[in-house]
Each structure stands twice: as C-alpha cells, then as structure tokens.
PDB file of C-alpha atoms in Angstrom:
ATOM      1  CA  UNK Q 145     -20.472 140.694  -8.520  1.00 59.00           C
ATOM      2  CA  UNK Q 146     -17.869 143.202  -9.760  1.00 60.00           C
ATOM      3  CA  UNK Q 147     -15.672 140.473 -11.248  1.00 71.00           C
ATOM      4  CA  UNK Q 148     -18.618 139.065 -13.254  1.00 70.00           C
ATOM      5  CA  UNK Q 149     -19.433 142.553 -14.540  1.00 76.00           C
ATOM      6  CA  UNK Q 150     -15.830 143.196 -15.600  1.00 78.00           C
ATOM      7  CA  UNK Q 151     -15.470 139.795 -17.285  1.00 74.00           C
ATOM      8  CA  UNK Q 152     -18.802 140.100 -19.109  1.00 77.00           C
ATOM      9  CA  UNK Q 153     -17.907 143.594 -20.282  1.00 79.00           C
ATOM     10  CA  UNK Q 154     -14.510 142.399 -21.500  1.00 80.00           C
ATOM     11  CA  UNK Q 155     -15.983 139.742 -23.777  1.00 78.00           C
ATOM     12  CA  UNK Q 156     -18.985 141.917 -24.681  1.00 81.00           C
ATOM     13  CA  UNK Q 157     -21.818 139.743 -23.359  1.00 83.00           C
ATOM     14  CA  UNK Q 158     -24.417 140.297 -20.676  1.00 85.00           C
ATOM     15  CA  UNK Q 159     -23.725 139.349 -17.041  1.00 82.00           C
ATOM     16  CA  UNK Q 160     -26.550 136.793 -17.176  1.00 84.00           C
ATOM     17  CA  UNK Q 161     -25.087 135.166 -20.297  1.00 84.00           C
ATOM     18  CA  UNK Q 162     -21.663 135.121 -18.608  1.00 81.00           C
ATOM     19  CA  UNK Q 163     -23.081 133.293 -15.578  1.00 83.00           C
ATOM     20  CA  UNK Q 164     -24.758 130.713 -17.832  1.00 87.00           C
ATOM     21  CA  UNK Q 165     -21.489 130.029 -19.695  1.00 84.00           C
ATOM     22  CA  UNK Q 166     -19.599 129.610 -16.396  1.00 84.00           C
ATOM     23  CA  UNK Q 167     -22.272 127.303 -14.966  1.00 90.00           C
ATOM     24  CA  UNK Q 168     -22.185 125.164 -18.091  1.00 92.00           C
ATOM     25  CA  UNK Q 169     -18.388 124.983 -17.971  1.00 92.00           C
ATOM     26  CA  UNK Q 170     -18.358 123.996 -14.293  1.00 93.00           C
ATOM     27  CA  UNK Q 171     -20.882 121.243 -14.998  1.00 94.00           C
ATOM     28  CA  UNK Q 172     -18.731 119.806 -17.794  1.00 94.00           C
ATOM     29  CA  UNK Q 173     -15.608 119.957 -15.598  1.00 95.00           C
ATOM     30  CA  UNK Q 174     -17.419 118.127 -12.780  1.00 93.00           C
ATOM     31  CA  UNK Q 175     -18.574 115.404 -15.165  1.00 93.00           C
ATOM     32  CA  UNK Q 176     -15.010 114.938 -16.400  1.00 93.00           C
ATOM     33  CA  UNK Q 177     -13.578 114.911 -12.869  1.00 91.00           C
ATOM     34  CA  UNK Q 178     -16.071 112.287 -11.724  1.00 91.00           C
ATOM     35  CA  UNK Q 179     -14.586 109.868 -14.265  1.00 90.00           C
ATOM     36  CA  UNK Q 180     -11.255 109.914 -12.413  1.00 90.00           C
ATOM     37  CA  UNK Q 181     -10.372 107.639  -9.498  1.00 84.00           C
ATOM     38  CA  UNK Q 182     -11.200 109.489  -6.308  1.00 81.00           C
ATOM     39  CA  UNK Q 183      -8.374 110.025  -3.781  1.00 80.00           C
ATOM     40  CA  UNK Q 184      -8.717 107.925  -0.648  1.00 76.00           C
ATOM     41  CA  UNK Q 185     -10.487 109.619   2.266  1.00 75.00           C
ATOM     42  CA  UNK Q 186      -9.419 109.019   5.854  1.00 76.00           C
ATOM     43  CA  UNK Q 187     -12.747 109.050   7.679  1.00 79.00           C
ATOM     44  CA  UNK Q 188     -11.774 107.338  10.916  1.00 89.00           C
ATOM     45  CA  UNK Q 189     -12.285 108.896  14.336  1.00 94.00           C
ATOM     46  CA  UNK Q 190      -9.282 108.735  16.693  1.00 95.00           C
ATOM     47  CA  UNK Q 191      -9.792 108.535  20.452  1.00 97.00           C
ATOM     48  CA  UNK Q 192      -7.005 110.918  21.512  1.00 97.00           C
ATOM     49  CA  UNK Q 193      -7.933 113.562  18.934  1.00 96.00           C
ATOM     50  CA  UNK Q 194     -11.577 113.439  19.945  1.00 97.00           C
ATOM     51  CA  UNK Q 195     -10.516 113.752  23.580  1.00 98.00           C
ATOM     52  CA  UNK Q 196      -8.579 116.912  22.699  1.00 97.00           C
ATOM     53  CA  UNK Q 197     -11.670 118.286  20.942  1.00 97.00           C
ATOM     54  CA  UNK Q 198     -13.755 117.408  24.001  1.00 98.00           C
ATOM     55  CA  UNK Q 199     -11.338 119.332  26.221  1.00 98.00           C
ATOM     56  CA  UNK Q 200     -11.586 122.284  23.822  1.00 97.00           C
ATOM     57  CA  UNK Q 201     -15.382 122.291  23.931  1.00 98.00           C
ATOM     58  CA  UNK Q 202     -15.316 122.259  27.736  1.00 98.00           C
ATOM     59  CA  UNK Q 203     -12.800 125.112  27.908  1.00 97.00           C
ATOM     60  CA  UNK Q 204     -15.005 127.126  25.558  1.00 97.00           C
ATOM     61  CA  UNK Q 205     -18.066 126.399  27.678  1.00 98.00           C
ATOM     62  CA  UNK Q 206     -16.338 127.479  30.876  1.00 97.00           C
ATOM     63  CA  UNK Q 207     -15.192 130.726  29.285  1.00 96.00           C
ATOM     64  CA  UNK Q 208     -18.379 131.720  27.452  1.00 96.00           C
ATOM     65  CA  UNK Q 209     -21.270 129.943  29.231  1.00 96.00           C
ATOM     66  CA  UNK Q 210     -22.529 128.999  25.754  1.00 97.00           C
ATOM     67  CA  UNK Q 211     -24.461 125.772  26.377  1.00 97.00           C
ATOM     68  CA  UNK Q 212     -23.945 124.743  22.761  1.00 97.00           C
ATOM     69  CA  UNK Q 213     -20.337 123.900  23.608  1.00 98.00           C
ATOM     70  CA  UNK Q 214     -21.432 121.705  26.510  1.00 98.00           C
ATOM     71  CA  UNK Q 215     -23.973 119.944  24.295  1.00 97.00           C
ATOM     72  CA  UNK Q 216     -21.240 119.135  21.765  1.00 97.00           C
ATOM     73  CA  UNK Q 217     -18.937 117.949  24.551  1.00 98.00           C
ATOM     74  CA  UNK Q 218     -21.575 115.603  25.940  1.00 98.00           C
ATOM     75  CA  UNK Q 219     -22.359 114.332  22.451  1.00 97.00           C
ATOM     76  CA  UNK Q 220     -18.664 113.618  21.889  1.00 97.00           C
ATOM     77  CA  UNK Q 221     -18.285 111.907  25.271  1.00 97.00           C
ATOM     78  CA  UNK Q 222     -21.328 109.729  24.578  1.00 97.00           C
ATOM     79  CA  UNK Q 223     -19.853 108.705  21.214  1.00 96.00           C
ATOM     80  CA  UNK Q 224     -16.515 107.827  22.820  1.00 96.00           C
ATOM     81  CA  UNK Q 225     -18.176 105.766  25.538  1.00 95.00           C
ATOM     82  CA  UNK Q 226     -20.336 103.900  23.063  1.00 95.00           C
ATOM     83  CA  UNK Q 227     -17.781 103.184  20.366  1.00 95.00           C
ATOM     84  CA  UNK Q 228     -14.286 103.443  21.881  1.00 96.00           C
ATOM     85  CA  UNK Q 229     -14.680 101.637  25.221  1.00 96.00           C
ATOM     86  CA  UNK Q 230     -14.294  97.878  24.929  1.00 95.00           C
ATOM     87  CA  UNK Q 231     -15.894  95.252  27.172  1.00 92.00           C
ATOM     88  CA  UNK Q 232     -12.551  94.208  28.690  1.00 92.00           C
ATOM     89  CA  UNK Q 233     -11.893  97.758  29.915  1.00 93.00           C
ATOM     90  CA  UNK Q 234      -9.489  98.723  27.139  1.00 96.00           C
ATOM     91  CA  UNK Q 235     -10.019 101.303  24.410  1.00 97.00           C
ATOM     92  CA  UNK Q 236     -10.049 101.291  20.653  1.00 96.00           C
ATOM     93  CA  UNK Q 237      -7.600 103.691  19.026  1.00 95.00           C
ATOM     94  CA  UNK Q 238      -9.860 104.396  16.056  1.00 95.00           C
ATOM     95  CA  UNK Q 239     -13.390 103.954  14.761  1.00 94.00           C
ATOM     96  CA  UNK Q 240     -14.496 103.794  11.140  1.00 90.00           C
ATOM     97  CA  UNK Q 241     -17.479 102.456   9.227  1.00 82.00           C
ATOM     98  CA  UNK Q 242     -19.277 101.109  12.246  1.00 86.00           C
ATOM     99  CA  UNK Q 243     -16.438  99.368  14.068  1.00 86.00           C
ATOM    100  CA  UNK Q 244     -13.349  99.993  16.146  1.00 88.00           C
ATOM    101  CA  UNK Q 245      -9.859  99.166  14.984  1.00 85.00           C
ATOM    102  CA  UNK Q 246      -6.345  99.043  16.507  1.00 89.00           C
ATOM    103  CA  UNK Q 247      -5.679  98.769  20.229  1.00 93.00           C
ATOM    104  CA  UNK Q 248      -5.398 102.189  21.843  1.00 96.00           C
ATOM    105  CA  UNK Q 249      -2.076 103.814  22.691  1.00 96.00           C
ATOM    106  CA  UNK Q 250      -1.108 105.674  25.859  1.00 97.00           C
ATOM    107  CA  UNK Q 251      -2.182 109.083  24.534  1.00 97.00           C
ATOM    108  CA  UNK Q 252      -5.702 107.726  24.009  1.00 98.00           C
ATOM    109  CA  UNK Q 253      -5.971 106.690  27.670  1.00 98.00           C
ATOM    110  CA  UNK Q 254      -4.249 109.790  29.056  1.00 98.00           C
ATOM    111  CA  UNK Q 255      -6.114 112.408  27.028  1.00 98.00           C
ATOM    112  CA  UNK Q 256      -9.492 110.734  27.429  1.00 98.00           C
ATOM    113  CA  UNK Q 257      -8.974 110.489  31.195  1.00 98.00           C
ATOM    114  CA  UNK Q 258      -8.034 114.193  31.234  1.00 98.00           C
ATOM    115  CA  UNK Q 259     -11.164 115.020  29.240  1.00 98.00           C
ATOM    116  CA  UNK Q 260     -13.348 113.056  31.663  1.00 98.00           C
ATOM    117  CA  UNK Q 261     -11.838 114.945  34.617  1.00 98.00           C
ATOM    118  CA  UNK Q 262     -12.727 118.230  32.922  1.00 98.00           C
ATOM    119  CA  UNK Q 263     -16.207 116.927  32.165  1.00 98.00           C
ATOM    120  CA  UNK Q 264     -16.683 116.144  35.854  1.00 98.00           C
ATOM    121  CA  UNK Q 265     -15.669 119.673  36.781  1.00 98.00           C
ATOM    122  CA  UNK Q 266     -18.306 121.292  34.557  1.00 98.00           C
ATOM    123  CA  UNK Q 267     -21.123 118.826  35.298  1.00 98.00           C
ATOM    124  CA  UNK Q 268     -20.282 117.667  38.863  1.00 98.00           C
ATOM    125  CA  UNK Q 269     -21.397 114.174  37.765  1.00 98.00           C
ATOM    126  CA  UNK Q 270     -19.040 111.812  39.563  1.00 98.00           C
ATOM    127  CA  UNK Q 271     -19.392 109.072  36.948  1.00 97.00           C
ATOM    128  CA  UNK Q 272     -17.035 111.006  34.679  1.00 98.00           C
ATOM    129  CA  UNK Q 273     -14.384 111.193  37.389  1.00 98.00           C
ATOM    130  CA  UNK Q 274     -14.807 107.475  38.067  1.00 98.00           C
ATOM    131  CA  UNK Q 275     -14.323 106.823  34.330  1.00 98.00           C
ATOM    132  CA  UNK Q 276     -11.072 108.774  34.435  1.00 98.00           C
ATOM    133  CA  UNK Q 277      -9.886 106.725  37.400  1.00 98.00           C
ATOM    134  CA  UNK Q 278     -10.781 103.487  35.618  1.00 98.00           C
ATOM    135  CA  UNK Q 279      -8.733 104.483  32.567  1.00 98.00           C
ATOM    136  CA  UNK Q 280      -5.789 105.487  34.750  1.00 98.00           C
ATOM    137  CA  UNK Q 281      -5.911 102.148  36.586  1.00 98.00           C
ATOM    138  CA  UNK Q 282      -5.970 100.290  33.264  1.00 97.00           C
ATOM    139  CA  UNK Q 283      -2.995 102.287  31.969  1.00 97.00           C
ATOM    140  CA  UNK Q 284      -1.024 101.618  35.158  1.00 97.00           C
ATOM    141  CA  UNK Q 285      -1.631  97.901  34.813  1.00 96.00           C
ATOM    142  CA  UNK Q 286      -0.874  97.591  31.102  1.00 96.00           C
ATOM    143  CA  UNK Q 287       1.472 100.458  30.156  1.00 96.00           C
ATOM    144  CA  UNK Q 288       3.583 101.362  33.211  1.00 96.00           C
ATOM    145  CA  UNK Q 289       7.235 100.408  33.553  1.00 95.00           C
ATOM    146  CA  UNK Q 290       7.811  99.531  37.203  1.00 93.00           C
ATOM    147  CA  UNK Q 291      11.542 100.304  36.993  1.00 93.00           C
ATOM    148  CA  UNK Q 292      11.331 103.886  35.749  1.00 94.00           C
ATOM    149  CA  UNK Q 293       7.774 104.757  36.727  1.00 96.00           C
ATOM    150  CA  UNK Q 294       7.159 105.989  33.178  1.00 97.00           C
ATOM    151  CA  UNK Q 295       4.602 104.632  30.732  1.00 97.00           C
ATOM    152  CA  UNK Q 296       5.230 102.888  27.434  1.00 96.00           C
ATOM    153  CA  UNK Q 297       3.342 104.166  24.411  1.00 96.00           C
ATOM    154  CA  UNK Q 298       1.994 100.675  23.707  1.00 94.00           C
ATOM    155  CA  UNK Q 299       0.402  98.197  26.085  1.00 90.00           C
ATOM    156  CA  UNK Q 300       2.114  95.134  27.467  1.00 80.00           C
ATOM    157  CA  UNK Q 301      -0.057  92.941  25.273  1.00 64.00           C
ATOM    158  CA  UNK Q 302       0.969  94.624  22.030  1.00 54.00           C
ATOM    159  CA  UNK Q 303       2.099  92.029  19.543  1.00 54.00           C
ATOM    160  CA  UNK Q 304       4.984  91.978  17.053  1.00 54.00           C
ATOM    161  CA  UNK Q 305       6.890  94.833  18.712  1.00 58.00           C
ATOM    162  CA  UNK Q 306      10.656  94.622  18.809  1.00 62.00           C
ATOM    163  CA  UNK Q 307      10.975  97.714  21.015  1.00 73.00           C
ATOM    164  CA  UNK Q 308       8.381  99.508  23.152  1.00 83.00           C
ATOM    165  CA  UNK Q 309       8.953 103.250  23.026  1.00 91.00           C
ATOM    166  CA  UNK Q 310       8.246 105.887  25.665  1.00 92.00           C
ATOM    167  CA  UNK Q 311       6.973 109.298  24.602  1.00 92.00           C
ATOM    168  CA  UNK Q 312       8.184 112.057  26.931  1.00 92.00           C
ATOM    169  CA  UNK Q 313       8.819 115.208  24.871  1.00 91.00           C
ATOM    170  CA  UNK Q 314       5.925 117.620  24.448  1.00 92.00           C
ATOM    171  CA  UNK Q 315       5.360 118.543  20.819  1.00 90.00           C
ATOM    172  CA  UNK Q 316       2.353 120.226  19.186  1.00 91.00           C
ATOM    173  CA  UNK Q 317       0.318 117.756  21.250  1.00 93.00           C
ATOM    174  CA  UNK Q 318       1.503 117.212  24.861  1.00 95.00           C
ATOM    175  CA  UNK Q 319       3.364 113.951  25.352  1.00 96.00           C
ATOM    176  CA  UNK Q 320       1.324 111.016  26.590  1.00 97.00           C
ATOM    177  CA  UNK Q 321       3.521 110.673  29.683  1.00 97.00           C
ATOM    178  CA  UNK Q 322       3.145 114.325  30.697  1.00 97.00           C
ATOM    179  CA  UNK Q 323      -0.643 114.105  30.361  1.00 98.00           C
ATOM    180  CA  UNK Q 324      -0.679 110.856  32.339  1.00 98.00           C
ATOM    181  CA  UNK Q 325       1.402 112.480  35.068  1.00 98.00           C
ATOM    182  CA  UNK Q 326      -1.150 115.307  35.272  1.00 98.00           C
ATOM    183  CA  UNK Q 327      -4.057 112.851  35.352  1.00 98.00           C
ATOM    184  CA  UNK Q 328      -2.475 110.886  38.201  1.00 98.00           C
ATOM    185  CA  UNK Q 329      -1.752 114.061  40.142  1.00 97.00           C
ATOM    186  CA  UNK Q 330      -5.359 115.269  39.862  1.00 98.00           C
ATOM    187  CA  UNK Q 331      -6.867 111.881  40.657  1.00 98.00           C
ATOM    188  CA  UNK Q 332      -4.582 111.625  43.672  1.00 97.00           C
ATOM    189  CA  UNK Q 333      -5.999 114.920  44.910  1.00 97.00           C
ATOM    190  CA  UNK Q 334      -9.642 114.100  44.165  1.00 97.00           C
ATOM    191  CA  UNK Q 335      -9.569 110.643  45.735  1.00 97.00           C
ATOM    192  CA  UNK Q 336      -6.833 111.411  48.285  1.00 95.00           C
ATOM    193  CA  UNK Q 337      -4.970 108.418  46.877  1.00 96.00           C
ATOM    194  CA  UNK Q 338      -1.251 108.709  47.583  1.00 95.00           C
ATOM    195  CA  UNK Q 339      -0.485 105.920  45.100  1.00 96.00           C
ATOM    196  CA  UNK Q 340      -1.585 108.129  42.228  1.00 98.00           C
ATOM    197  CA  UNK Q 341       0.202 111.181  43.648  1.00 96.00           C
ATOM    198  CA  UNK Q 342       3.492 109.384  44.265  1.00 97.00           C
ATOM    199  CA  UNK Q 343       3.475 107.873  40.781  1.00 97.00           C
ATOM    200  CA  UNK Q 344       2.968 111.319  39.260  1.00 97.00           C
ATOM    201  CA  UNK Q 345       5.851 112.772  41.271  1.00 96.00           C
ATOM    202  CA  UNK Q 346       8.068 109.823  40.348  1.00 96.00           C
ATOM    203  CA  UNK Q 347       7.474 110.631  36.681  1.00 96.00           C
ATOM    204  CA  UNK Q 348       8.278 114.313  37.233  1.00 95.00           C
ATOM    205  CA  UNK Q 349      11.498 113.450  39.046  1.00 93.00           C
ATOM    206  CA  UNK Q 350      12.515 111.111  36.263  1.00 93.00           C
ATOM    207  CA  UNK Q 351      11.991 113.735  33.585  1.00 91.00           C
ATOM    208  CA  UNK Q 352      13.752 116.482  35.566  1.00 85.00           C
ATOM    209  CA  UNK Q 353      16.853 114.280  35.868  1.00 81.00           C
ATOM    210  CA  UNK Q 354      16.911 113.085  32.256  1.00 76.00           C
ATOM    211  CA  UNK Q 355      15.793 116.282  30.510  1.00 71.00           C
ATOM    212  CA  UNK Q 356      18.597 117.702  28.336  1.00 62.00           C
ATOM    213  CA  UNK Q 357      19.621 121.309  28.954  1.00 63.00           C
ATOM    214  CA  UNK Q 358      18.243 124.090  26.748  1.00 59.00           C
ATOM    215  CA  UNK Q 359      15.191 122.043  25.755  1.00 76.00           C
ATOM    216  CA  UNK Q 360      12.421 123.725  27.715  1.00 80.00           C
ATOM    217  CA  UNK Q 361      10.256 124.130  24.616  1.00 83.00           C
ATOM    218  CA  UNK Q 362       9.804 120.358  24.526  1.00 88.00           C
ATOM    219  CA  UNK Q 363       8.675 120.103  28.154  1.00 91.00           C
ATOM    220  CA  UNK Q 364       5.971 122.752  28.405  1.00 92.00           C
ATOM    221  CA  UNK Q 365       3.224 120.456  29.670  1.00 94.00           C
ATOM    222  CA  UNK Q 366       5.653 118.914  32.139  1.00 95.00           C
ATOM    223  CA  UNK Q 367       6.230 122.462  33.403  1.00 93.00           C
ATOM    224  CA  UNK Q 368       2.477 122.877  33.956  1.00 93.00           C
ATOM    225  CA  UNK Q 369       2.379 119.688  36.015  1.00 95.00           C
ATOM    226  CA  UNK Q 370       5.435 120.803  37.972  1.00 94.00           C
ATOM    227  CA  UNK Q 371       3.688 124.094  38.744  1.00 94.00           C
ATOM    228  CA  UNK Q 372       0.701 122.210  40.153  1.00 94.00           C
ATOM    229  CA  UNK Q 373       3.020 120.236  42.417  1.00 94.00           C
ATOM    230  CA  UNK Q 374       5.019 123.287  43.497  1.00 93.00           C
ATOM    231  CA  UNK Q 375       2.051 125.553  44.201  1.00 91.00           C
ATOM    232  CA  UNK Q 376      -0.464 122.884  45.226  1.00 91.00           C
ATOM    233  CA  UNK Q 377      -3.885 123.169  43.573  1.00 93.00           C
ATOM    234  CA  UNK Q 378      -6.769 125.067  45.099  1.00 96.00           C
ATOM    235  CA  UNK Q 379      -9.488 122.546  45.915  1.00 97.00           C
ATOM    236  CA  UNK Q 380     -12.749 124.397  45.341  1.00 98.00           C
ATOM    237  CA  UNK Q 381     -15.731 122.456  46.666  1.00 98.00           C
ATOM    238  CA  UNK Q 382     -19.258 123.797  46.195  1.00 98.00           C
ATOM    239  CA  UNK Q 383     -21.957 121.924  48.093  1.00 98.00           C
ATOM    240  CA  UNK Q 384     -25.736 122.307  47.969  1.00 98.00           C
ATOM    241  CA  UNK Q 385     -28.596 122.544  45.500  1.00 97.00           C
ATOM    242  CA  UNK Q 386     -27.017 125.519  43.698  1.00 97.00           C
ATOM    243  CA  UNK Q 387     -23.578 123.916  43.516  1.00 98.00           C
ATOM    244  CA  UNK Q 388     -23.267 123.588  39.753  1.00 98.00           C
ATOM    245  CA  UNK Q 389     -24.361 127.137  38.999  1.00 98.00           C
ATOM    246  CA  UNK Q 390     -21.968 128.678  41.517  1.00 98.00           C
ATOM    247  CA  UNK Q 391     -19.115 126.367  40.543  1.00 98.00           C
ATOM    248  CA  UNK Q 392     -19.408 127.345  36.877  1.00 98.00           C
ATOM    249  CA  UNK Q 393     -19.528 131.023  37.808  1.00 98.00           C
ATOM    250  CA  UNK Q 394     -16.228 130.627  39.654  1.00 98.00           C
ATOM    251  CA  UNK Q 395     -14.704 128.593  36.824  1.00 97.00           C
ATOM    252  CA  UNK Q 396     -15.359 131.401  34.336  1.00 97.00           C
ATOM    253  CA  UNK Q 397     -12.555 133.318  36.016  1.00 96.00           C
ATOM    254  CA  UNK Q 398      -9.502 131.465  34.684  1.00 94.00           C
ATOM    255  CA  UNK Q 399      -7.379 129.914  37.412  1.00 94.00           C
ATOM    256  CA  UNK Q 400      -4.997 127.149  36.249  1.00 93.00           C
ATOM    257  CA  UNK Q 401      -4.229 126.182  39.854  1.00 94.00           C
ATOM    258  CA  UNK Q 402      -7.811 125.305  40.828  1.00 96.00           C
ATOM    259  CA  UNK Q 403      -9.685 122.013  40.647  1.00 97.00           C
ATOM    260  CA  UNK Q 404     -13.433 121.883  41.206  1.00 98.00           C
ATOM    261  CA  UNK Q 405     -15.794 119.423  42.845  1.00 98.00           C
ATOM    262  CA  UNK Q 406     -19.155 119.470  44.561  1.00 98.00           C
ATOM    263  CA  UNK Q 407     -22.820 118.609  44.312  1.00 97.00           C
ATOM    264  CA  UNK Q 408     -25.326 117.369  46.851  1.00 97.00           C
ATOM    265  CA  UNK Q 409     -23.490 114.216  47.958  1.00 96.00           C
ATOM    266  CA  UNK Q 410     -20.344 113.899  50.049  1.00 97.00           C
ATOM    267  CA  UNK Q 411     -19.043 111.199  47.699  1.00 96.00           C
ATOM    268  CA  UNK Q 412     -15.383 112.274  47.546  1.00 97.00           C
ATOM    269  CA  UNK Q 413     -12.824 112.826  50.307  1.00 96.00           C
ATOM    270  CA  UNK Q 414     -12.678 116.512  49.331  1.00 95.00           C
ATOM    271  CA  UNK Q 415     -16.424 116.815  50.006  1.00 97.00           C
ATOM    272  CA  UNK Q 416     -16.684 115.122  53.377  1.00 96.00           C
ATOM    273  CA  UNK Q 417     -18.487 117.100  56.124  1.00 96.00           C
ATOM    274  CA  UNK Q 418     -19.177 120.038  53.788  1.00 97.00           C
ATOM    275  CA  UNK Q 419     -22.897 119.685  53.042  1.00 97.00           C
ATOM    276  CA  UNK Q 420     -25.023 122.205  54.965  1.00 97.00           C
ATOM    277  CA  UNK Q 421     -28.785 121.649  54.835  1.00 94.00           C
ATOM    278  CA  UNK Q 422     -30.649 124.440  53.036  1.00 95.00           C
ATOM    279  CA  UNK Q 423     -27.524 126.299  51.897  1.00 97.00           C
ATOM    280  CA  UNK Q 424     -25.016 126.247  49.034  1.00 98.00           C
ATOM    281  CA  UNK Q 425     -21.577 126.669  50.562  1.00 98.00           C
ATOM    282  CA  UNK Q 426     -18.269 127.320  48.796  1.00 98.00           C
ATOM    283  CA  UNK Q 427     -15.037 125.976  50.281  1.00 98.00           C
ATOM    284  CA  UNK Q 428     -11.664 127.206  49.042  1.00 97.00           C
ATOM    285  CA  UNK Q 429      -9.024 124.783  50.273  1.00 96.00           C
ATOM    286  CA  UNK Q 430      -5.415 123.735  49.739  1.00 94.00           C
ATOM    287  CA  UNK Q 431      -4.163 120.330  50.802  1.00 90.00           C
ATOM    288  CA  UNK Q 432      -7.598 119.864  52.454  1.00 90.00           C
ATOM    289  CA  UNK Q 433      -7.044 122.912  54.682  1.00 94.00           C
ATOM    290  CA  UNK Q 434      -9.969 125.245  54.014  1.00 96.00           C
ATOM    291  CA  UNK Q 435     -10.650 128.915  54.465  1.00 96.00           C
ATOM    292  CA  UNK Q 436     -13.891 130.045  56.062  1.00 96.00           C
ATOM    293  CA  UNK Q 437     -16.753 128.710  53.907  1.00 97.00           C
ATOM    294  CA  UNK Q 438     -18.765 131.370  52.086  1.00 98.00           C
ATOM    295  CA  UNK Q 439     -22.014 131.515  50.122  1.00 97.00           C
ATOM    296  CA  UNK Q 440     -21.089 134.387  47.824  1.00 97.00           C
ATOM    297  CA  UNK Q 441     -19.161 133.708  44.601  1.00 98.00           C
ATOM    298  CA  UNK Q 442     -17.415 137.071  44.733  1.00 97.00           C
ATOM    299  CA  UNK Q 443     -16.071 136.318  48.205  1.00 97.00           C
ATOM    300  CA  UNK Q 444     -14.833 132.910  47.047  1.00 97.00           C
ATOM    301  CA  UNK Q 445     -13.014 134.552  44.117  1.00 97.00           C
ATOM    302  CA  UNK Q 446     -11.367 136.982  46.526  1.00 96.00           C
ATOM    303  CA  UNK Q 447     -10.183 134.046  48.633  1.00 96.00           C
ATOM    304  CA  UNK Q 448      -8.705 132.449  45.512  1.00 95.00           C
ATOM    305  CA  UNK Q 449      -6.949 135.601  44.323  1.00 92.00           C
ATOM    306  CA  UNK Q 450      -5.547 136.397  47.779  1.00 85.00           C
ATOM    307  CA  UNK Q 451      -3.177 133.416  47.686  1.00 71.00           C
ATOM    308  CA  UNK Q 452      -1.980 133.703  44.068  1.00 64.00           C
TER     309      UNK Q 452
END
C-alpha cells in the first residue's frame, strides 16, 4: 500500500514494522471501546419496508432474468407469511427477537398486497394473488371510512387514539392510500370485481377534488394510478405449459400499463376459455376485449406496442 510505504518512510521504520504498530494500536483501541456502553441497535423487521424490498427484488428479476433475485423474493415472502401474518387475518407491523409486535398500519397491508400481486405476475401461482385479495378485504373491513371512501392509517380496533389520521400525500415512500387505490384497481381487473374497481375510483375522485394546486410532486403515485384508469391496463394472459417462460419474456420489456396472468388453469375471469390443448397461447386484451391470440412472443410485443 502506497500510504503504508510513505508513512513507514516518514518515521524511518520498515513497512512490516509499521503494520505491526498499527495492528497493535487498533487492538488496544478496540479493547478500550468495548468497555463503553454500546449504542442501541434497532434490529426489528418492518412489514411495509420488507414489502418494498420484495417489490424491488421482483422488478430486478423481471429486468435481468437473474434467478437469484427471485430466490431472495421468495425467501422474503416466506418470512413475511410465517412471521407477519396473524391467525385472525391481521398483520404484525414489526418482528424482532422471535416475535411480532405492534398491530400493522395501512401501509403494511397496502404494500404487502402490492408485493403479492407482483409475485403472482412472475410466478403465475394464484395463491399469491389470493393473499393480496385477502389483505385488501381485511383493510376494507378495518381501515376504510365509508363516508369518504379513503382509508385510515390505523385500524378501527386501534386503542388509545384521539384522532385517526389518513395518509394521502406521496413522499419518499408512496402514501398508503395511493398504494391501496392501485391494489384495489388491479384486483378489480384480475377478479372482475366492480366493488374493488369502484372503491379505487372513489379514492381517485376524492383526491382529485381535495388536492391543493401546485402540489403535483406529492401525488406522483396517485398520478400512476390515474394513468392506469385513463388508459386501461393491457391484460396479458399466457395459457399453456410454456406460460411462465413466455410471460416472463414479455415482462422483460417494460410496460407500466400491462398486467400479467396465466398458467394451465382457467382459474380467473381473465383466463376463461383461453386454454388450448397442446399449445401455449398469448392473449393481449383490454377491458377483456382481446386481439387475435398468438404463440410468438415477438408478435405479442408488437400487439402491445401498437396501442401505446
């Protein structure tokens, strides 16, 4: 190391002797530091933050096809299911030292539901989509304000609260209400459930009326949801034994207006009457109106780009 050479030369000792002096000094410093009271360490895992990390892993997997990202995502999802889901259907906010603590807030439900939707899209395992729907149903029952259609940050059973706040402005992390609106919109499309869709639109209408002027920077995720409503998502269904492989190939071309489903079972409204024996067919649809089904990924991508 050049710095070691220069220092050793400056004090007229060998480089080896210099390294020994430094090592001895570091050891003495460590011994002295270990006598001090250690600062507290926050080692808890938070549901919403882990959900964001899960979404990040899945985005990375879609973009790069690096299976390591998917493995980490599945590991994270398994941890969340094991430690953050409670028997009564609710979630823990945090987990530390072998146990959960604090009842979850709206961002925990919204972001985890969003992560599960993404996990369905890259695995085509419907159980993840069903998990997202379960969390959305729980949030509707325990967090939603029937008058405004918006969601409180805390559940109806939260104790010792003088006021229940609503989080609507997007900050560094999207607001819990904007994420919940997106979750409801997507679930409404997947399950063809107008209750979900109408609740999402009610939230968008509420925000568009109440949003102060010149504050667009605090409503960026709301703008994304509004774009989905305005443009209507592409519903890309891939059915057959090669469904997952072809679906992932399509997903590697970024398209924020597309949602993906498929597999070998017609177990969603978007998949009904689309399974063709012995073939893997790709359906590019909007509002359940589909273009001519194709088998080639390139042709499906051309169908998607033609309507952008």
